[in-house]
Amino acid sequence: MTSSSDDPLPMTFNGAPPLSGSVTVPGDKSISHRSLMLSALSVGESRVEGLLEGEDVLATAAAMRAMGAQINRDSDGIWHIKGVGVGGLLQPQTALDMGNSGTSTRLLMGLIASHAITATFTGDASLSKRPMGRVTEPLSRMGASFTSSPGDRLPLTMRGACPAVPLDYRLPVASAQVKSAILLAGLNTPGVTRVIEPIPTRDHSERMLRGFGAELEVEVEADGTRIITLRGEAELRPQTIAVPGDPSSAAFPIVAALLVPGSKVTIGNVGLNATRAGLIDLLREMGGNIVIDNPREVGGEPVGDVVVTASDLKGVEPDPARAPSMIDEYPVAFIAAAFAEGRSIFRGLEELRVKESDRITTMAEGLRAIGVTVEELEDGIIIEGTGGALLPGGGPIATKLDHRIAMSFAVAGLISKSGVTIDDMRPVATSFPDFTALLQKLGAMP
């Protein structure tokens, strides 16, 4: 899926025969980023198996190397990270190129915020349009200073503070990245840093910080609000980590297998953290036949094998409160809704407008281009399903350099009459380099 050229890589996905077989998906992106960062702040060598080797995670690895960590991959695919210890990050000699990775950028800002170093962040055209103010605001309260491009965008230069000031912060929006940035800054901050989270988001940072030895407590109030308390000046211990399959990547073969008639597919070793399981819950409510085999726990994270059988789906109007548990999966959920019977109404999705693209508008425009009736809302979208009739198809779909838009419309092509053309598949390499190879293994492509 990678391309050495700067030219777009268009691709057409056509109607598919029944999908079958067993596959695995790349390692969880959220866990991969965090495993590299926390290993780099430990004293000693950590080992990471199953790391996602997409461009976003490799940008994190390059940044941690630039700040002193020794990071190597052996021939068996095991990554070895020798850390510098909390407080030991070195001054990077050049700008940190984040590519397309918003997660790398925001979490690394948190790490650097409590170190006495200065760093400049750059990124590609898509990342450079994404606002960083929701992270720079709380980190500024901790003592870091920022000089950014207009609109709090990249390129951005930050100067960390040492010692930083501990912070009590109530998240104004549900964001695992903002929460994680503050907690990472708190690692090298004297005293107690506290994040109050009114709406729960993915909790990989809390789980992994505890696993590395940080003093972290989570209190859940009666209304579901989570109060996360971290004691600073931590000493992190190296770990051995097995990264489970990314549920956001598994979403694409799951939806494809549900929609292509006659399909039955198993996706092995998928992370099933409750803060990430919203899509599976939604698809089951739509009538999807999804079974979890061999549930187990690996490295503190729930894991299982997801068995999917093609199903007739019905439209749905999910609770907006579900959004944080499936925020990255909404684009492919919209494809499922387009093939379902009846109308689906999705609301509470303002966060989608500040992802790699404005995912509400980009999906609405793409769905119209392949013959689906949609109405765009300020905070969501209304989709009229075909009731299982093949989508007309068309394109090229303007993906706006967004990997999840590209893969979602690739799935749409598998249930189309005339195929769906994607304008550029190169961005898929950021999270799922072997995406087309996986579709081929399932029988979707020649």
mmCIF file of N, CA and C in Angstrom, residues 25-128:
data_model
loop_
_atom_site.group_PDB
_atom_site.id
_atom_site.type_symbol
_atom_site.label_atom_id
_atom_site.label_comp_id
_atom_site.label_asym_id
_atom_site.label_seq_id
_atom_site.Cartn_x
_atom_site.Cartn_y
_atom_site.Cartn_z
ATOM 1 N N VAL A 25 -5.356 -8.077 11.892
ATOM 2 C CA VAL A 25 -5.159 -6.688 11.483
ATOM 3 C C VAL A 25 -3.943 -6.134 12.203
ATOM 4 N N PRO A 26 -3.428 -4.998 11.745
ATOM 5 C CA PRO A 26 -2.228 -4.434 12.384
ATOM 6 C C PRO A 26 -2.456 -4.119 13.857
ATOM 7 N N GLY A 27 -1.351 -3.977 14.578
ATOM 8 C CA GLY A 27 -1.414 -3.668 16.005
ATOM 9 C C GLY A 27 -2.141 -2.368 16.283
ATOM 10 N N ASP A 28 -2.732 -2.286 17.451
ATOM 11 C CA ASP A 28 -3.509 -1.128 17.848
ATOM 12 C C ASP A 28 -2.642 0.136 17.802
ATOM 13 N N LYS A 29 -3.136 1.140 17.083
ATOM 14 C CA LYS A 29 -2.357 2.367 16.895
ATOM 15 C C LYS A 29 -2.184 3.128 18.201
ATOM 16 N N SER A 30 -3.266 3.232 18.977
ATOM 17 C CA SER A 30 -3.192 3.973 20.235
ATOM 18 C C SER A 30 -2.182 3.338 21.188
ATOM 19 N N ILE A 31 -2.230 2.012 21.310
ATOM 20 C CA ILE A 31 -1.322 1.301 22.215
ATOM 21 C C ILE A 31 0.109 1.353 21.684
ATOM 22 N N SER A 32 0.268 1.267 20.363
ATOM 23 C CA SER A 32 1.612 1.321 19.774
ATOM 24 C C SER A 32 2.303 2.646 20.076
ATOM 25 N N HIS A 33 1.593 3.767 19.855
ATOM 26 C CA HIS A 33 2.177 5.077 20.178
ATOM 27 C C HIS A 33 2.616 5.132 21.634
ATOM 28 N N ARG A 34 1.722 4.743 22.524
ATOM 29 C CA ARG A 34 1.991 4.874 23.958
ATOM 30 C C ARG A 34 3.088 3.929 24.416
ATOM 31 N N SER A 35 3.171 2.746 23.813
ATOM 32 C CA SER A 35 4.221 1.806 24.223
ATOM 33 C C SER A 35 5.606 2.360 23.889
ATOM 34 N N LEU A 36 5.730 3.030 22.748
ATOM 35 C CA LEU A 36 7.017 3.633 22.392
ATOM 36 C C LEU A 36 7.363 4.781 23.339
ATOM 37 N N MET A 37 6.391 5.635 23.609
ATOM 38 C CA MET A 37 6.669 6.804 24.450
ATOM 39 C C MET A 37 7.039 6.412 25.870
ATOM 40 N N LEU A 38 6.244 5.521 26.476
ATOM 41 C CA LEU A 38 6.520 5.153 27.864
ATOM 42 C C LEU A 38 7.772 4.294 27.983
ATOM 43 N N SER A 39 8.028 3.454 26.987
ATOM 44 C CA SER A 39 9.292 2.698 26.998
ATOM 45 C C SER A 39 10.481 3.655 26.940
ATOM 46 N N ALA A 40 10.348 4.724 26.155
ATOM 47 C CA ALA A 40 11.440 5.691 26.023
ATOM 48 C C ALA A 40 11.664 6.482 27.302
ATOM 49 N N LEU A 41 10.654 6.519 28.191
ATOM 50 C CA LEU A 41 10.792 7.227 29.473
ATOM 51 C C LEU A 41 11.135 6.281 30.618
ATOM 52 N N SER A 42 11.324 5.003 30.319
ATOM 53 C CA SER A 42 11.714 4.031 31.336
ATOM 54 C C SER A 42 13.235 3.945 31.411
ATOM 55 N N VAL A 43 13.707 3.371 32.505
ATOM 56 C CA VAL A 43 15.139 3.138 32.648
ATOM 57 C C VAL A 43 15.384 1.646 32.401
ATOM 58 N N GLY A 44 16.028 1.325 31.297
ATOM 59 C CA GLY A 44 16.221 -0.066 30.911
ATOM 60 C C GLY A 44 15.605 -0.332 29.552
ATOM 61 N N GLU A 45 15.533 -1.613 29.179
ATOM 62 C CA GLU A 45 15.065 -1.979 27.837
ATOM 63 C C GLU A 45 13.686 -2.623 27.888
ATOM 64 N N SER A 46 12.770 -2.098 27.108
ATOM 65 C CA SER A 46 11.449 -2.691 26.914
ATOM 66 C C SER A 46 11.406 -3.422 25.578
ATOM 67 N N ARG A 47 10.507 -4.432 25.504
ATOM 68 C CA ARG A 47 10.303 -5.184 24.272
ATOM 69 C C ARG A 47 8.833 -5.073 23.871
ATOM 70 N N VAL A 48 8.593 -4.774 22.602
ATOM 71 C CA VAL A 48 7.228 -4.607 22.118
ATOM 72 C C VAL A 48 7.018 -5.525 20.912
ATOM 73 N N GLU A 49 6.018 -6.376 21.042
ATOM 74 C CA GLU A 49 5.670 -7.311 19.964
ATOM 75 C C GLU A 49 4.334 -6.879 19.359
ATOM 76 N N GLY A 50 4.222 -6.965 18.035
ATOM 77 C CA GLY A 50 2.971 -6.626 17.373
ATOM 78 C C GLY A 50 2.771 -5.141 17.142
ATOM 79 N N LEU A 51 3.839 -4.357 17.263
ATOM 80 C CA LEU A 51 3.738 -2.915 17.058
ATOM 81 C C LEU A 51 3.212 -2.612 15.659
ATOM 82 N N LEU A 52 2.292 -1.663 15.563
ATOM 83 C CA LEU A 52 1.823 -1.213 14.259
ATOM 84 C C LEU A 52 2.969 -0.494 13.554
ATOM 85 N N GLU A 53 3.340 -0.997 12.381
ATOM 86 C CA GLU A 53 4.451 -0.398 11.640
ATOM 87 C C GLU A 53 3.928 0.484 10.519
ATOM 88 N N GLY A 54 2.919 1.273 10.834
ATOM 89 C CA GLY A 54 2.405 2.268 9.901
ATOM 90 C C GLY A 54 3.154 3.577 10.073
ATOM 91 N N GLU A 55 2.916 4.499 9.154
ATOM 92 C CA GLU A 55 3.696 5.733 9.133
ATOM 93 C C GLU A 55 3.480 6.577 10.384
ATOM 94 N N ASP A 56 2.271 6.581 10.937
ATOM 95 C CA ASP A 56 2.017 7.385 12.134
ATOM 96 C C ASP A 56 2.880 6.934 13.305
ATOM 97 N N VAL A 57 2.909 5.629 13.548
ATOM 98 C CA VAL A 57 3.687 5.107 14.676
ATOM 99 C C VAL A 57 5.187 5.261 14.420
ATOM 100 N N LEU A 58 5.606 5.091 13.181
ATOM 101 C CA LEU A 58 7.022 5.279 12.870
ATOM 102 C C LEU A 58 7.447 6.726 13.093
ATOM 103 N N ALA A 59 6.514 7.677 12.936
ATOM 104 C CA ALA A 59 6.825 9.082 13.241
ATOM 105 C C ALA A 59 7.085 9.246 14.727
ATOM 106 N N THR A 60 6.309 8.552 15.562
ATOM 107 C CA THR A 60 6.559 8.588 17.009
ATOM 108 C C THR A 60 7.923 7.988 17.329
ATOM 109 N N ALA A 61 8.248 6.851 16.711
ATOM 110 C CA ALA A 61 9.548 6.219 16.961
ATOM 111 C C ALA A 61 10.697 7.158 16.584
ATOM 112 N N ALA A 62 10.565 7.826 15.445
ATOM 113 C CA ALA A 62 11.623 8.738 15.002
ATOM 114 C C ALA A 62 11.785 9.904 15.978
ATOM 115 N N ALA A 63 10.674 10.404 16.496
ATOM 116 C CA ALA A 63 10.746 11.514 17.437
ATOM 117 C C ALA A 63 11.415 11.088 18.742
ATOM 118 N N MET A 64 11.080 9.886 19.242
ATOM 119 C CA MET A 64 11.697 9.433 20.489
ATOM 120 C C MET A 64 13.193 9.177 20.291
ATOM 121 N N ARG A 65 13.570 8.686 19.113
ATOM 122 C CA ARG A 65 15.012 8.538 18.827
ATOM 123 C C ARG A 65 15.694 9.905 18.860
ATOM 124 N N ALA A 66 15.026 10.907 18.267
ATOM 125 C CA ALA A 66 15.609 12.247 18.201
ATOM 126 C C ALA A 66 15.801 12.845 19.585
ATOM 127 N N MET A 67 15.073 12.326 20.584
ATOM 128 C CA MET A 67 15.186 12.846 21.950
ATOM 129 C C MET A 67 15.916 11.877 22.873
ATOM 130 N N GLY A 68 16.684 10.952 22.287
ATOM 131 C CA GLY A 68 17.633 10.185 23.072
ATOM 132 C C GLY A 68 17.382 8.708 23.248
ATOM 133 N N ALA A 69 16.171 8.221 22.958
ATOM 134 C CA ALA A 69 15.891 6.794 23.133
ATOM 135 C C ALA A 69 16.576 5.975 22.048
ATOM 136 N N GLN A 70 16.996 4.762 22.399
ATOM 137 C CA GLN A 70 17.540 3.825 21.412
ATOM 138 C C GLN A 70 16.416 2.855 21.027
ATOM 139 N N ILE A 71 16.025 2.873 19.767
ATOM 140 C CA ILE A 71 14.887 2.076 19.313
ATOM 141 C C ILE A 71 15.319 1.272 18.099
ATOM 142 N N ASN A 72 15.176 -0.058 18.202
ATOM 143 C CA ASN A 72 15.577 -0.944 17.109
ATOM 144 C C ASN A 72 14.547 -2.053 16.941
ATOM 145 N N ARG A 73 14.422 -2.531 15.724
ATOM 146 C CA ARG A 73 13.521 -3.645 15.394
ATOM 147 C C ARG A 73 14.366 -4.826 14.961
ATOM 148 N N ASP A 74 14.139 -6.004 15.577
ATOM 149 C CA ASP A 74 14.912 -7.162 15.154
ATOM 150 C C ASP A 74 14.199 -7.895 14.018
ATOM 151 N N SER A 75 14.859 -8.922 13.494
ATOM 152 C CA SER A 75 14.334 -9.618 12.306
ATOM 153 C C SER A 75 13.039 -10.365 12.592
ATOM 154 N N ASP A 76 12.726 -10.622 13.854
ATOM 155 C CA ASP A 76 11.475 -11.297 14.219
ATOM 156 C C ASP A 76 10.316 -10.326 14.422
ATOM 157 N N GLY A 77 10.562 -9.047 14.187
ATOM 158 C CA GLY A 77 9.508 -8.056 14.349
ATOM 159 C C GLY A 77 9.346 -7.552 15.768
ATOM 160 N N ILE A 78 10.284 -7.915 16.664
ATOM 161 C CA ILE A 78 10.240 -7.415 18.041
ATOM 162 C C ILE A 78 10.991 -6.088 18.100
ATOM 163 N N TRP A 79 10.364 -5.107 18.731
ATOM 164 C CA TRP A 79 10.990 -3.804 18.889
ATOM 165 C C TRP A 79 11.625 -3.713 20.280
ATOM 166 N N HIS A 80 12.861 -3.192 20.317
ATOM 167 C CA HIS A 80 13.616 -3.038 21.557
ATOM 168 C C HIS A 80 13.837 -1.547 21.799
ATOM 169 N N ILE A 81 13.417 -1.073 22.961
ATOM 170 C CA ILE A 81 13.520 0.359 23.277
ATOM 171 C C ILE A 81 14.295 0.529 24.564
ATOM 172 N N LYS A 82 15.432 1.210 24.505
ATOM 173 C CA LYS A 82 16.203 1.559 25.695
ATOM 174 C C LYS A 82 15.890 3.011 26.034
ATOM 175 N N GLY A 83 15.264 3.205 27.199
ATOM 176 C CA GLY A 83 14.768 4.514 27.559
ATOM 177 C C GLY A 83 15.795 5.412 28.220
ATOM 178 N N VAL A 84 15.411 6.676 28.378
ATOM 179 C CA VAL A 84 16.277 7.689 28.982
ATOM 180 C C VAL A 84 15.816 8.054 30.389
ATOM 181 N N GLY A 85 14.665 7.531 30.820
ATOM 182 C CA GLY A 85 14.120 7.861 32.125
ATOM 183 C C GLY A 85 13.279 9.126 32.085
ATOM 184 N N VAL A 86 12.306 9.212 32.982
ATOM 185 C CA VAL A 86 11.487 10.426 33.092
ATOM 186 C C VAL A 86 12.389 11.601 33.429
ATOM 187 N N GLY A 87 12.261 12.678 32.672
ATOM 188 C CA GLY A 87 13.121 13.845 32.856
ATOM 189 C C GLY A 87 14.377 13.810 32.024
ATOM 190 N N GLY A 88 14.607 12.699 31.306
ATOM 191 C CA GLY A 88 15.872 12.535 30.587
ATOM 192 C C GLY A 88 15.825 12.828 29.104
ATOM 193 N N LEU A 89 14.688 13.321 28.587
ATOM 194 C CA LEU A 89 14.616 13.612 27.157
ATOM 195 C C LEU A 89 15.659 14.648 26.760
ATOM 196 N N LEU A 90 16.283 14.434 25.599
ATOM 197 C CA LEU A 90 17.318 15.337 25.102
ATOM 198 C C LEU A 90 16.741 16.312 24.084
ATOM 199 N N GLN A 91 17.432 17.403 23.911
ATOM 200 C CA GLN A 91 17.023 18.417 22.932
ATOM 201 C C GLN A 91 17.118 17.842 21.512
ATOM 202 N N PRO A 92 16.018 17.784 20.746
ATOM 203 C CA PRO A 92 16.131 17.314 19.357
ATOM 204 C C PRO A 92 16.890 18.332 18.512
ATOM 205 N N GLN A 93 17.695 17.825 17.609
ATOM 206 C CA GLN A 93 18.551 18.710 16.811
ATOM 207 C C GLN A 93 17.850 19.261 15.577
ATOM 208 N N THR A 94 16.762 18.639 15.185
ATOM 209 C CA THR A 94 16.009 19.113 14.024
ATOM 210 C C THR A 94 14.518 19.082 14.371
ATOM 211 N N ALA A 95 13.704 19.640 13.489
ATOM 212 C CA ALA A 95 12.252 19.629 13.688
ATOM 213 C C ALA A 95 11.735 18.196 13.715
ATOM 214 N N LEU A 96 10.672 17.958 14.490
ATOM 215 C CA LEU A 96 10.043 16.645 14.572
ATOM 216 C C LEU A 96 8.942 16.576 13.524
ATOM 217 N N ASP A 97 9.141 15.740 12.498
ATOM 218 C CA ASP A 97 8.174 15.614 11.409
ATOM 219 C C ASP A 97 7.133 14.568 11.792
ATOM 220 N N MET A 98 5.909 15.004 12.023
ATOM 221 C CA MET A 98 4.837 14.123 12.472
ATOM 222 C C MET A 98 4.044 13.513 11.319
ATOM 223 N N GLY A 99 4.374 13.856 10.089
ATOM 224 C CA GLY A 99 3.628 13.289 8.958
ATOM 225 C C GLY A 99 2.163 13.629 9.059
ATOM 226 N N ASN A 100 1.321 12.581 9.173
ATOM 227 C CA ASN A 100 -0.131 12.747 9.239
ATOM 228 C C ASN A 100 -0.675 12.491 10.648
ATOM 229 N N SER A 101 0.220 12.324 11.630
ATOM 230 C CA SER A 101 -0.193 11.771 12.915
ATOM 231 C C SER A 101 -0.551 12.829 13.951
ATOM 232 N N GLY A 102 -1.834 13.048 14.154
ATOM 233 C CA GLY A 102 -2.292 13.924 15.213
ATOM 234 C C GLY A 102 -2.007 13.365 16.587
ATOM 235 N N THR A 103 -2.107 12.032 16.733
ATOM 236 C CA THR A 103 -1.828 11.415 18.030
ATOM 237 C C THR A 103 -0.383 11.643 18.433
ATOM 238 N N SER A 104 0.560 11.395 17.510
ATOM 239 C CA SER A 104 1.975 11.635 17.822
ATOM 240 C C SER A 104 2.176 13.067 18.279
ATOM 241 N N THR A 105 1.606 14.004 17.539
ATOM 242 C CA THR A 105 1.838 15.421 17.813
ATOM 243 C C THR A 105 1.337 15.801 19.190
ATOM 244 N N ARG A 106 0.079 15.481 19.488
ATOM 245 C CA ARG A 106 -0.522 15.942 20.730
ATOM 246 C C ARG A 106 0.087 15.246 21.950
ATOM 247 N N LEU A 107 0.346 13.948 21.842
ATOM 248 C CA LEU A 107 0.922 13.246 22.987
ATOM 249 C C LEU A 107 2.378 13.672 23.227
ATOM 250 N N LEU A 108 3.136 13.881 22.162
ATOM 251 C CA LEU A 108 4.524 14.309 22.334
ATOM 252 C C LEU A 108 4.605 15.717 22.902
ATOM 253 N N MET A 109 3.648 16.565 22.563
ATOM 254 C CA MET A 109 3.606 17.884 23.198
ATOM 255 C C MET A 109 3.491 17.728 24.716
ATOM 256 N N GLY A 110 2.664 16.772 25.137
ATOM 257 C CA GLY A 110 2.533 16.517 26.564
ATOM 258 C C GLY A 110 3.845 16.057 27.177
ATOM 259 N N LEU A 111 4.507 15.110 26.529
ATOM 260 C CA LEU A 111 5.786 14.620 27.047
ATOM 261 C C LEU A 111 6.790 15.750 27.212
ATOM 262 N N ILE A 112 6.901 16.591 26.191
ATOM 263 C CA ILE A 112 7.929 17.635 26.173
ATOM 264 C C ILE A 112 7.583 18.769 27.127
ATOM 265 N N ALA A 113 6.285 18.948 27.423
ATOM 266 C CA ALA A 113 5.842 20.105 28.205
ATOM 267 C C ALA A 113 6.530 20.227 29.552
ATOM 268 N N SER A 114 6.921 19.107 30.147
ATOM 269 C CA SER A 114 7.556 19.156 31.469
ATOM 270 C C SER A 114 9.051 18.833 31.404
ATOM 271 N N HIS A 115 9.657 19.025 30.244
ATOM 272 C CA HIS A 115 11.101 18.869 30.078
ATOM 273 C C HIS A 115 11.689 20.202 29.602
ATOM 274 N N ALA A 116 12.891 20.500 29.994
ATOM 275 C CA ALA A 116 13.527 21.778 29.657
ATOM 276 C C ALA A 116 14.143 21.721 28.266
ATOM 277 N N ILE A 117 13.311 21.440 27.280
ATOM 278 C CA ILE A 117 13.782 21.387 25.905
ATOM 279 C C ILE A 117 12.807 22.149 25.011
ATOM 280 N N THR A 118 13.277 22.494 23.817
ATOM 281 C CA THR A 118 12.470 23.189 22.827
ATOM 282 C C THR A 118 12.348 22.294 21.603
ATOM 283 N N ALA A 119 11.155 22.206 21.041
ATOM 284 C CA ALA A 119 10.940 21.340 19.879
ATOM 285 C C ALA A 119 9.996 22.024 18.900
ATOM 286 N N THR A 120 10.271 21.799 17.627
ATOM 287 C CA THR A 120 9.400 22.293 16.560
ATOM 288 C C THR A 120 8.710 21.105 15.910
ATOM 289 N N PHE A 121 7.395 21.180 15.765
ATOM 290 C CA PHE A 121 6.596 20.130 15.142
ATOM 291 C C PHE A 121 6.173 20.575 13.746
ATOM 292 N N THR A 122 6.393 19.688 12.779
ATOM 293 C CA THR A 122 5.891 19.908 11.427
ATOM 294 C C THR A 122 5.045 18.700 11.022
ATOM 295 N N GLY A 123 4.275 18.840 9.951
ATOM 296 C CA GLY A 123 3.444 17.736 9.492
ATOM 297 C C GLY A 123 3.040 17.922 8.045
ATOM 298 N N ASP A 124 2.303 16.947 7.519
ATOM 299 C CA ASP A 124 1.869 17.036 6.122
ATOM 300 C C ASP A 124 0.720 18.037 5.991
ATOM 301 N N ALA A 125 0.205 18.171 4.767
ATOM 302 C CA ALA A 125 -0.827 19.181 4.498
ATOM 303 C C ALA A 125 -2.072 18.952 5.335
ATOM 304 N N SER A 126 -2.444 17.688 5.528
ATOM 305 C CA SER A 126 -3.640 17.375 6.303
ATOM 306 C C SER A 126 -3.444 17.715 7.774
ATOM 307 N N LEU A 127 -2.330 17.257 8.372
ATOM 308 C CA LEU A 127 -2.081 17.519 9.787
ATOM 309 C C LEU A 127 -1.933 19.018 10.050
ATOM 310 N N SER A 128 -1.369 19.737 9.096
ATOM 311 C CA SER A 128 -1.135 21.169 9.290
ATOM 312 C C SER A 128 -2.422 21.983 9.308
#
